[in-house]
Phi, psi and omega in degrees: 000322181298312182293323179295318179296319179296322178298319180298319180295320180295324179295318179298315180296322181294317179297317180298318180295318180295320179297324182293331184260348183281152175293154180295140176285152176304133178089355179283153181295141179284164177294148179294137178286154177300144182293127180281140179294146179290141179242154174231166179225153179227138174242133175242124178257141185225138173237165176194154174054045177289336169049050173074013179268117175248300176281157172278074192219140175255103184292336181283331178258351184055050182203166175303140182294140173203150173220185186297337179257007179058039172288154170247167182225166168111149179294330180297323176290317178302319183299321179298315178297316180299316180295324177297316182290322176299319179294319178298325184258024184309128182091354178246163186280129176221124177250152179231124183235161174225142185256017166104174189065076190244319194256017178219147172135341176231160173304331176301311180292319180296320183302318183271007169252330187242311185282312175229072187299137181297339178289337180262321187271336186078002179289149179284132181299141181302328179286334173288318178302312184293314184288331176292326175297321183286338178062062173296160173264332176191153174230142172265144177283128173268173180296328182286350174295340184264000186299327188257013177096160184290326178299316179293322178299316180297320179296316179298317179299320179297332183278348182281145176267022182205164186285148173249129191244145174191082187294331185263007171269110190246147173297125186296333182272321186260339184076004180267158180304131179275345179228172178296126181286317186204168170226155172241112182265128176265116183240147179264126184267075178124202186275208185299131177082000180290149180290161180255147179241135179258114183256118177271131181237115180254131179255133179232124178263178188267131180296340180298346176307324182300332176267305190293329178235043181306319181298334181268336189241345184300131181081353181246315182231148167235157187236112183281162178301134183291323179293312181297323179293318176298319180296333178282316192267332181300311177299325179296318178296321177296318179297328181274010170104009178292122178276329180228135181241124178238136176253135172250106192241129175266075178193137182288187186244016183282339183078007180245167180232150175276351178245180183283186186281001184287344177244159175300161186304137182282327187231068190257019187304315180295325179293322177299312181298321181289321194259340185249112178290157171093008180259131178271322184201156176227121166270127182226166181213208176086317185276351179063028178260159172259113177237092184300313183204126177214127178260138177236127183276127177289130186288340181270313187260341186078358179287147179268125180264127180277130176230153179201143177231125187264048174060227188210161168063011184087018179286333182223155172238126174280138172236119175251132179240132181237136171252132186229151170236163182228128181221122179053042176081002181245140180266147174223138176273120182260342178201148175206148182205167178212158173206171174241142181248139184271126182285352178282003178267357185226164174272168179285145179288123185295329180292320177293315178302316182295323183295332186244004188303313182296319180290322176298314181297320179295322179293317178300317179298318182296310186289347179266006175290135179281132180249337182192175173249134176261133183291331178217166174287134177240125184238148177263006188302327184253008189295341180288329187233001174225149174286116185240150180300325187292328176282326175296331176303315178298309183296325179296313181296315179299316179298316182296316181296314182292318179301314180294322182292328184266359182302133178080000182254192185300329187254010186297334183275355183271142174298144179255120174258166178218150181240135174216154179239149178281083184295327186230135175273348186251359183296138180215135163262111181289155171296131184102224186296127171248124184256168178304321181295332177291318178291319179295328178290335175280317182244089193274355182252156183269044182285153173251162186266133175226175175210146177225171176256127176239151172275169176300320179297322180289324176297316179296316179298322179296314180294323177298318179295318181296325185290352175291352177302329186267144172287160179277124182232107180300155177304133180094340178289145179298147182243123176243114181306332182287337182240018185283343182255154177286120183299343179282348181248113181292156181304323183289353174254023170243118183249144172242148180257149162244157178101346171225158178253137183204157175244144175245113180269105185277002172275345183266160181290158177304135181098350181228030191261340181275093187268346176216126177216105186230162176296148186306128175071019182221179173252015183275115180301145176289120180288146182300328183262006176298153181239138181225144164276133183238118176280131188207154179280161185294329179297312181290317183295334179276356178114358179299124184092350176060036176289144185284146168078354189268342181279089184222169175295133182286144170259351173212132175196088181262010179055041178261130180287129185298318179304316181292325176298320177296317179296315181297318180297315181297317179296319182293321181281322182082337181226134174255107184234119181308333179299338181275345186212346185277117177230098179300122186222359177213156178202158172272137179224166167225117185053040177083352181265126181304140180282324181237000000 
């Protein structure tokens, strides 16, 4: 039995060994696949350039907002999309960020900065009310946040239920950040017992504030380069435990600036992604473009940085989705993508509407006040390429205010010229009642009036620079008003003068287009050494648009808002009649022949 039993054991071992080396029989179970690593996901939602839009409302038309593409606007629309995604992702991590330009841009925002400023009343700003309902995780300061001065900005920040970021806005005396540079949010990726992810959020504002709001920030704040600031803080955030780094940047991705080289780049988002290692994604704004998803390869690491820009005014919501794995306590992003969602697909969130209803109603009532009667309809539709009465209205008021202010002084003997730009193609003063919203629709920016002294040579150089707005059209070539301007030059960077007469020859190359420049109502050429007082808005006088010769010491600066000056003039006169201010003084020509 002993020998027989041993033989049986040897047979079993032999069979087992043979089985181990034999090929699998047909129909036998396959080998187990390697265990796949567990994944988690994170969604980051982004808004930018909401510009005081809460309701889907056009205060200038006193009607629901609409445009040729049937876009909608407003934080109330954004909130509905955000709430839908939060509900869809219930139990999963979702962050909401904003890339700036929040408290300026509509009569609603202006009313609570100028008519009933929150610094005086203690009332909560409508954009704070709306955004607090939405429960943002962080907002970056845009350049327009500085339009109304640092006290109002500070008050608005205090009213927010979340942090406001601007790492590159520095105290001019200490060189230290004047605002919170970044936050690190610890989020739980899933249900009970799920691991936590630390998301670093860095905010970068636009260096152009130093020019555009010089009067509000000079001597108080300086604005560092956005690329250099990111290079400073991203490693710091990583050292402090950020597993994922996202930048919320108020700067476009073109790599160009509307001002000269004396300030850091205005639109450096792509440069940040290329040059600064350690960034996973960038939500950006400022340029008002829709960029659903764009990857930029970092030149040092080869990693692809996800970027996205959600258009303007609340028309789009960016959605960024990240897939992550965790190994030995370290997180890795295995996939990331982005898209933009259209707010015209949803209704407005009732909670946001309710929070701002009273302020919205008060603004609507204000902008519908009648200020004057217009003898005829005045339209801005052709103001870009024809001398129109409605643009002369602006220049007349500016000239009158500056002339009266300088009377009896050192500059009283100099002719006063004025500069205005066609800010709106849709502005109209109807025949009959003209309301505040009509005037606000013509002058849509919160600029103040200033004046400087220019020589005749400087006036000509300024006009030559402005004339680059037009494409070159040889004599005889067809002219289409819709395509007559260079798409790279925005309407607000085309200026027209009053007080001198001139022709712009669009058949000639840029820099050689001012073929006639004479004193008003005469044939006397403007002498190169002639001196003029020039009324101009603070944005342009501070360097906005990089026009030559205009950045000079002011001879007039009473900090009066141009829009309000227009309203005051209309109220005082009671009647807006082109006979009181329209003086045709410029035209487009080709070889001396008028284009229109």
